[in-house]
Amino acid sequence: MAAGPAARRLRMRARPGSARRVWRALCLGLALAGPSALAAEDRIVSARYGEPTSRYGHAVLGDDLEYGALELTVENSGADGLSAKAVYQTSEILIRLPRDHVFEDIAPRLADVDGDGNPEVLVVETDVAAGAQLAIYDARGEKIAETPHIGISHRWLAPIGAADLDGDGYAEIAYVDRPHLAKTLRIWRFRDGALHEVASKPGLTNHRIGEDFITSGIRDCGEGPELVLVSGGWQRIMAARLREGEISARDIGVFDPGAGLTEALACR
């Protein structure tokens, strides 16, 4: 999974009536189907933010609207009791945050972080008093892992993506912690049901205040995955690798704001 300069912030209209209908449909479906309604075979096929809100007002992504809910479309698979053939249905899950939290993000990201072949959802979830954190939700709509909040209001993180960055068989998730201030690349590994910080490196960034896109991504040019982002001064394109618990970064060219990272992410 990679996020680059073309991945822009989604503009959404508030749909409170639709959200309520989704929630009622979910509750009704669970009541009728019983505890097995969400089985191990369930797969997230899409995710989107909903219920735009101005209750936080950070405006780091160009406007003062964040999101109060996460909406998942989940494919439910099972067997037909008569023919034993696979049966697929879809259901909608609504995850509504408490009023002191928002999703402060461009779009949810799907990535298989637990290695079971089905994707989870990666989001930026912000506590209005404690700032942003990276969180992971599963096909049941449950939060299964999270990083600590940054620790202060109006402090954000900008995701890069998820991949097995060092070939150890576990997924790593990368983001830039406070891309306008600390400008620190952080890499976390999902293992044993939790996120563990693996490494960090200062002097790198992927976002400027007011932009509705994130300037970074993950590429593999034949030698394994590497992160592509920008130097802290927005002058150079940088490629970063994780090896043996350490991050190394090398300069791969001049950063042109007009061209972005398109050529670099395409290994050209």
C-alpha positions as a Markdown table, in Angstrom:
| # | Residue | x | y | z |
|---|---|---|---|---|
| 1 | Met | 0.0 | 0.0 | 0.0 |
| 2 | Ala | 1.3 | 3.4 | -0.9 |
| 3 | Ala | 0.1 | 6.9 | -0.5 |
| 4 | Gly | 1.5 | 9.6 | -2.8 |
| 5 | Pro | 0.8 | 13.1 | -3.9 |
| 6 | Ala | -2.2 | 12.0 | -6.0 |
| 7 | Ala | -3.9 | 10.7 | -2.8 |
| 8 | Arg | -6.0 | 13.8 | -2.0 |
| 9 | Arg | -8.3 | 14.5 | 0.9 |
| 10 | Leu | -11.9 | 13.3 | 0.3 |
| 11 | Arg | -14.6 | 15.9 | 0.3 |
| 12 | Met | -17.8 | 14.4 | 1.8 |
| 13 | Arg | -21.2 | 15.8 | 2.6 |
| 14 | Ala | -22.8 | 15.1 | 5.9 |
| 15 | Arg | -25.3 | 12.2 | 5.7 |
| 16 | Pro | -26.8 | 11.8 | 9.1 |
| 17 | Gly | -29.9 | 10.1 | 7.9 |
| 18 | Ser | -27.9 | 7.6 | 5.8 |
| 19 | Ala | -25.5 | 6.9 | 8.7 |
| 20 | Arg | -28.5 | 6.2 | 11.0 |
| 21 | Arg | -30.0 | 3.8 | 8.4 |
| 22 | Val | -26.6 | 2.0 | 8.2 |
| 23 | Trp | -26.4 | 1.6 | 11.9 |
| 24 | Arg | -30.0 | 0.3 | 12.2 |
| 25 | Ala | -29.3 | -2.1 | 9.4 |
| 26 | Leu | -26.2 | -3.4 | 11.1 |
| 27 | Cys | -28.0 | -3.9 | 14.5 |
| 28 | Leu | -30.9 | -5.7 | 12.8 |
| 29 | Gly | -28.6 | -7.9 | 10.8 |
| 30 | Leu | -26.7 | -9.0 | 14.0 |
| 31 | Ala | -30.0 | -9.6 | 15.8 |
| 32 | Leu | -31.3 | -11.9 | 13.1 |
| 33 | Ala | -28.0 | -13.7 | 12.3 |
| 34 | Gly | -26.8 | -14.2 | 15.9 |
| 35 | Pro | -23.2 | -14.1 | 17.2 |
| 36 | Ser | -21.8 | -15.8 | 14.0 |
| 37 | Ala | -22.9 | -12.9 | 11.8 |
| 38 | Leu | -19.3 | -11.7 | 11.6 |
| 39 | Ala | -17.2 | -14.8 | 10.9 |
| 40 | Ala | -13.5 | -15.2 | 10.4 |
| 41 | Glu | -14.0 | -15.1 | 6.7 |
| 42 | Asp | -15.3 | -11.6 | 6.7 |
| 43 | Arg | -13.3 | -9.2 | 4.5 |
| 44 | Ile | -13.3 | -5.5 | 4.3 |
| 45 | Val | -13.8 | -4.4 | 0.7 |
| 46 | Ser | -13.9 | -0.7 | 1.1 |
| 47 | Ala | -13.7 | 2.0 | 3.8 |
| 48 | Arg | -14.5 | 5.7 | 3.9 |
| 49 | Tyr | -14.9 | 8.5 | 6.4 |
| 50 | Gly | -18.3 | 10.0 | 7.2 |
| 51 | Glu | -20.1 | 12.5 | 9.4 |
| 52 | Pro | -17.9 | 15.5 | 8.7 |
| 53 | Thr | -17.5 | 17.7 | 11.7 |
| 54 | Ser | -15.8 | 21.0 | 12.7 |
| 55 | Arg | -15.6 | 20.2 | 16.4 |
| 56 | Tyr | -11.8 | 20.0 | 16.3 |
| 57 | Gly | -10.7 | 22.9 | 14.0 |
| 58 | His | -7.1 | 22.0 | 13.5 |
| 59 | Ala | -7.4 | 22.7 | 9.7 |
| 60 | Val | -4.0 | 21.1 | 9.0 |
| 61 | Leu | -5.4 | 19.5 | 5.7 |
| 62 | Gly | -6.7 | 22.8 | 4.3 |
| 63 | Asp | -10.1 | 23.1 | 6.0 |
| 64 | Asp | -11.6 | 22.8 | 9.4 |
| 65 | Leu | -13.6 | 19.7 | 8.7 |
| 66 | Glu | -12.6 | 16.3 | 10.1 |
| 67 | Tyr | -14.7 | 13.2 | 10.4 |
| 68 | Gly | -16.7 | 11.7 | 13.2 |
| 69 | Ala | -17.2 | 8.2 | 11.7 |
| 70 | Leu | -15.6 | 5.4 | 9.7 |
| 71 | Glu | -17.9 | 3.4 | 7.4 |
| 72 | Leu | -16.8 | -0.1 | 6.3 |
| 73 | Thr | -18.3 | -2.3 | 3.6 |
| 74 | Val | -17.6 | -5.9 | 4.6 |
| 75 | Glu | -18.0 | -9.0 | 2.5 |
| 76 | Asn | -19.4 | -11.9 | 4.6 |
| 77 | Ser | -18.6 | -15.4 | 3.3 |
| 78 | Gly | -20.1 | -18.6 | 4.3 |
| 79 | Ala | -21.5 | -21.9 | 3.0 |
| 80 | Asp | -25.0 | -22.6 | 1.7 |
| 81 | Gly | -26.4 | -25.3 | 4.0 |
| 82 | Leu | -28.1 | -27.1 | 1.1 |
| 83 | Ser | -25.4 | -27.0 | -1.6 |
| 84 | Ala | -22.3 | -26.4 | 0.5 |
| 85 | Lys | -21.4 | -23.7 | -2.0 |
| 86 | Ala | -19.8 | -20.5 | -0.9 |
| 87 | Val | -22.2 | -17.6 | -0.3 |
| 88 | Tyr | -21.2 | -14.0 | -0.3 |
| 89 | Gln | -23.1 | -11.1 | 1.2 |
| 90 | Thr | -22.1 | -7.6 | 2.0 |
| 91 | Ser | -22.9 | -5.5 | 5.1 |
| 92 | Glu | -22.2 | -2.0 | 6.3 |
| 93 | Ile | -20.5 | -1.2 | 9.6 |
| 94 | Leu | -20.5 | 2.3 | 11.1 |
| 95 | Ile | -17.8 | 3.2 | 13.7 |
| 96 | Arg | -18.8 | 6.4 | 15.4 |
| 97 | Leu | -16.2 | 8.2 | 17.5 |
| 98 | Pro | -17.0 | 10.0 | 20.8 |
| 99 | Arg | -17.2 | 13.7 | 20.6 |
| 100 | Asp | -13.7 | 14.3 | 21.9 |
| 101 | His | -12.2 | 12.3 | 19.0 |
| 102 | Val | -12.1 | 12.8 | 15.2 |
| 103 | Phe | -10.6 | 11.0 | 12.2 |
| 104 | Glu | -8.0 | 13.6 | 11.0 |
| 105 | Asp | -7.1 | 12.1 | 7.7 |
| 106 | Ile | -7.3 | 12.1 | 4.0 |
| 107 | Ala | -8.8 | 8.6 | 3.5 |
| 108 | Pro | -8.7 | 5.3 | 5.3 |
| 109 | Arg | -6.0 | 2.9 | 4.0 |
| 110 | Leu | -6.5 | -0.9 | 3.5 |
| 111 | Ala | -3.6 | -3.1 | 4.3 |
| 112 | Asp | -3.1 | -6.7 | 5.6 |
| 113 | Val | -1.2 | -6.1 | 8.7 |
| 114 | Asp | -1.8 | -9.4 | 10.5 |
| 115 | Gly | -0.8 | -11.7 | 7.6 |
| 116 | Asp | -4.1 | -13.5 | 7.3 |
| 117 | Gly | -4.7 | -12.5 | 3.7 |
| 118 | Asn | -7.5 | -10.0 | 4.5 |
| 119 | Pro | -7.0 | -6.3 | 4.9 |
| 120 | Glu | -7.4 | -4.2 | 8.0 |
| 121 | Val | -8.0 | -0.4 | 8.0 |
| 122 | Leu | -5.4 | 2.1 | 9.0 |
| 123 | Val | -6.6 | 5.5 | 10.1 |
| 124 | Val | -5.4 | 8.7 | 11.8 |
| 125 | Glu | -7.5 | 9.1 | 15.0 |
| 126 | Thr | -7.1 | 12.3 | 17.0 |
| 127 | Asp | -8.0 | 13.0 | 20.6 |
| 128 | Val | -8.8 | 16.7 | 20.7 |
| 129 | Ala | -6.7 | 17.1 | 23.9 |
| 130 | Ala | -3.9 | 14.6 | 23.2 |
| 131 | Gly | -3.3 | 14.9 | 19.4 |
| 132 | Ala | -3.1 | 12.2 | 16.7 |
| 133 | Gln | -2.4 | 8.5 | 16.8 |
| 134 | Leu | -2.3 | 5.8 | 14.2 |
| 135 | Ala | -5.0 | 3.1 | 14.7 |
| 136 | Ile | -6.0 | -0.2 | 13.1 |
| 137 | Tyr | -9.6 | -1.5 | 12.8 |
| 138 | Asp | -10.6 | -5.0 | 11.7 |
| 139 | Ala | -13.6 | -6.3 | 9.8 |
| 140 | Arg | -15.7 | -6.3 | 13.0 |
| 141 | Gly | -15.3 | -2.6 | 13.4 |
| 142 | Glu | -13.1 | -3.1 | 16.4 |
| 143 | Lys | -9.8 | -1.2 | 17.1 |
| 144 | Ile | -7.2 | -3.9 | 17.3 |
| 145 | Ala | -4.0 | -1.8 | 17.8 |
| 146 | Glu | -2.9 | 1.8 | 18.1 |
| 147 | Thr | 0.1 | 3.9 | 18.7 |
| 148 | Pro | 0.2 | 6.4 | 21.6 |
| 149 | His | -1.3 | 9.8 | 21.0 |
| 150 | Ile | 1.4 | 12.4 | 20.3 |
| 151 | Gly | 0.5 | 13.9 | 23.6 |
| 152 | Ile | -0.7 | 17.5 | 22.9 |
| 153 | Ser | -3.6 | 19.0 | 21.0 |
| 154 | His | -3.2 | 20.2 | 17.4 |
| 155 | Arg | -0.3 | 17.8 | 16.7 |
| 156 | Trp | -0.6 | 15.4 | 13.8 |
| 157 | Leu | 1.0 | 12.5 | 12.0 |
| 158 | Ala | 1.1 | 11.8 | 8.2 |
| 159 | Pro | 0.9 | 8.1 | 7.2 |
| 160 | Ile | 3.2 | 6.7 | 4.5 |
| 161 | Gly | 2.0 | 3.1 | 4.2 |
| 162 | Ala | 2.4 | -0.5 | 5.3 |
| 163 | Ala | 4.6 | -3.3 | 4.0 |
| 164 | Asp | 7.1 | -5.9 | 5.3 |
| 165 | Leu | 9.9 | -3.4 | 5.1 |
| 166 | Asp | 12.8 | -5.6 | 6.4 |
| 167 | Gly | 11.8 | -9.1 | 5.2 |
| 168 | Asp | 11.1 | -10.5 | 8.6 |
| 169 | Gly | 7.6 | -11.7 | 7.7 |
| 170 | Tyr | 5.8 | -9.0 | 9.7 |
| 171 | Ala | 4.1 | -5.9 | 8.4 |
| 172 | Glu | 5.6 | -2.5 | 9.3 |
| 173 | Ile | 3.7 | 0.7 | 9.3 |
| 174 | Ala | 5.4 | 4.0 | 8.6 |
| 175 | Tyr | 4.4 | 7.6 | 9.2 |
| 176 | Val | 6.0 | 11.0 | 9.8 |
| 177 | Asp | 5.5 | 12.3 | 13.3 |
| 178 | Arg | 4.6 | 16.0 | 13.3 |
| 179 | Pro | 5.7 | 16.6 | 9.6 |
| 180 | His | 5.7 | 20.4 | 10.2 |
| 181 | Leu | 7.6 | 20.4 | 13.5 |
| 182 | Ala | 9.4 | 17.2 | 14.6 |
| 183 | Lys | 9.7 | 15.9 | 11.0 |
| 184 | Thr | 10.5 | 12.4 | 12.3 |
| 185 | Leu | 10.0 | 9.2 | 10.4 |
| 186 | Arg | 8.7 | 6.5 | 12.7 |
| 187 | Ile | 8.3 | 2.8 | 11.8 |
| 188 | Trp | 6.1 | 0.4 | 13.8 |
| 189 | Arg | 5.8 | -3.4 | 13.5 |
| 190 | Phe | 2.5 | -5.2 | 14.0 |
| 191 | Arg | 3.2 | -8.4 | 15.9 |
| 192 | Asp | 1.4 | -10.5 | 18.5 |
| 193 | Gly | -1.7 | -8.3 | 18.2 |
| 194 | Ala | 0.0 | -5.0 | 19.0 |
| 195 | Leu | 2.1 | -2.2 | 17.4 |
| 196 | His | 5.8 | -2.0 | 18.5 |
| 197 | Glu | 8.0 | 0.9 | 17.5 |
| 198 | Val | 11.0 | -0.4 | 15.6 |
| 199 | Ala | 13.0 | 2.7 | 14.5 |
| 200 | Ser | 12.8 | 6.4 | 14.0 |
| 201 | Lys | 14.8 | 9.0 | 12.0 |
| 202 | Pro | 14.6 | 12.8 | 12.1 |
| 203 | Gly | 15.0 | 15.2 | 9.2 |
| 204 | Leu | 12.3 | 13.8 | 6.9 |
| 205 | Thr | 8.8 | 14.9 | 6.1 |
| 206 | Asn | 5.8 | 14.3 | 3.8 |
| 207 | His | 3.3 | 17.1 | 4.3 |
| 208 | Arg | 3.0 | 20.9 | 4.4 |
| 209 | Ile | 0.3 | 22.7 | 6.3 |
| 210 | Gly | -2.8 | 23.3 | 4.2 |
| 211 | Glu | -2.1 | 20.7 | 1.6 |
| 212 | Asp | -4.9 | 18.1 | 1.1 |
| 213 | Phe | -2.5 | 15.4 | 0.0 |
| 214 | Ile | 0.5 | 13.5 | 1.5 |
| 215 | Thr | 3.8 | 13.5 | -0.4 |
| 216 | Ser | 5.2 | 10.0 | 0.2 |
| 217 | Gly | 4.8 | 6.4 | -0.7 |
| 218 | Ile | 6.3 | 2.9 | -0.8 |
| 219 | Arg | 8.1 | 1.5 | -3.8 |
| 220 | Asp | 10.0 | -1.7 | -4.7 |
| 221 | Cys | 12.5 | -1.3 | -7.5 |
| 222 | Gly | 13.7 | -4.9 | -7.4 |
| 223 | Glu | 15.6 | -4.7 | -4.1 |
| 224 | Gly | 12.8 | -4.8 | -1.6 |
| 225 | Pro | 10.4 | -2.1 | -0.4 |
| 226 | Glu | 11.6 | 1.4 | 0.5 |
| 227 | Leu | 9.9 | 4.5 | 1.7 |
| 228 | Val | 10.0 | 7.6 | -0.5 |
| 229 | Leu | 9.5 | 11.0 | 1.1 |
| 230 | Val | 11.2 | 14.4 | 1.3 |
| 231 | Ser | 14.0 | 16.0 | 3.2 |
| 232 | Gly | 13.0 | 18.3 | 6.1 |
| 233 | Gly | 13.8 | 21.4 | 4.1 |
| 234 | Trp | 11.7 | 20.3 | 1.1 |
| 235 | Gln | 14.8 | 20.3 | -1.2 |
| 236 | Arg | 15.6 | 16.6 | -1.9 |
| 237 | Ile | 13.7 | 13.4 | -2.5 |
| 238 | Met | 14.8 | 10.8 | 0.0 |
| 239 | Ala | 14.5 | 6.9 | -0.1 |
| 240 | Ala | 14.6 | 5.2 | 3.3 |
| 241 | Arg | 15.1 | 1.6 | 4.2 |
| 242 | Leu | 14.7 | -0.4 | 7.3 |
| 243 | Arg | 17.4 | -3.0 | 8.1 |
| 244 | Glu | 18.2 | -4.7 | 11.4 |
| 245 | Gly | 16.2 | -2.1 | 13.4 |
| 246 | Glu | 17.9 | 0.9 | 11.8 |
| 247 | Ile | 16.6 | 3.4 | 9.2 |
| 248 | Ser | 19.0 | 4.5 | 6.5 |
| 249 | Ala | 18.1 | 7.3 | 4.0 |
| 250 | Arg | 19.7 | 8.3 | 0.8 |
| 251 | Asp | 19.3 | 11.3 | -1.5 |
| 252 | Ile | 17.8 | 10.3 | -4.9 |
| 253 | Gly | 17.2 | 13.6 | -6.5 |
| 254 | Val | 15.9 | 17.2 | -6.4 |
| 255 | Phe | 12.3 | 17.6 | -5.2 |
| 256 | Asp | 10.2 | 19.5 | -7.7 |
| 257 | Pro | 6.8 | 20.5 | -6.2 |
| 258 | Gly | 5.2 | 20.5 | -9.6 |
| 259 | Ala | 6.3 | 16.9 | -10.4 |
| 260 | Gly | 6.0 | 15.6 | -6.9 |
| 261 | Leu | 7.1 | 11.9 | -6.4 |
| 262 | Thr | 5.5 | 10.4 | -9.5 |
| 263 | Glu | 8.8 | 9.5 | -11.2 |
| 264 | Ala | 10.5 | 8.3 | -8.0 |
| 265 | Leu | 7.7 | 6.1 | -6.9 |
| 266 | Ala | 7.7 | 4.5 | -10.4 |
| 267 | Cys | 11.4 | 3.8 | -10.0 |
| 268 | Arg | 12.4 | 6.2 | -12.8 |
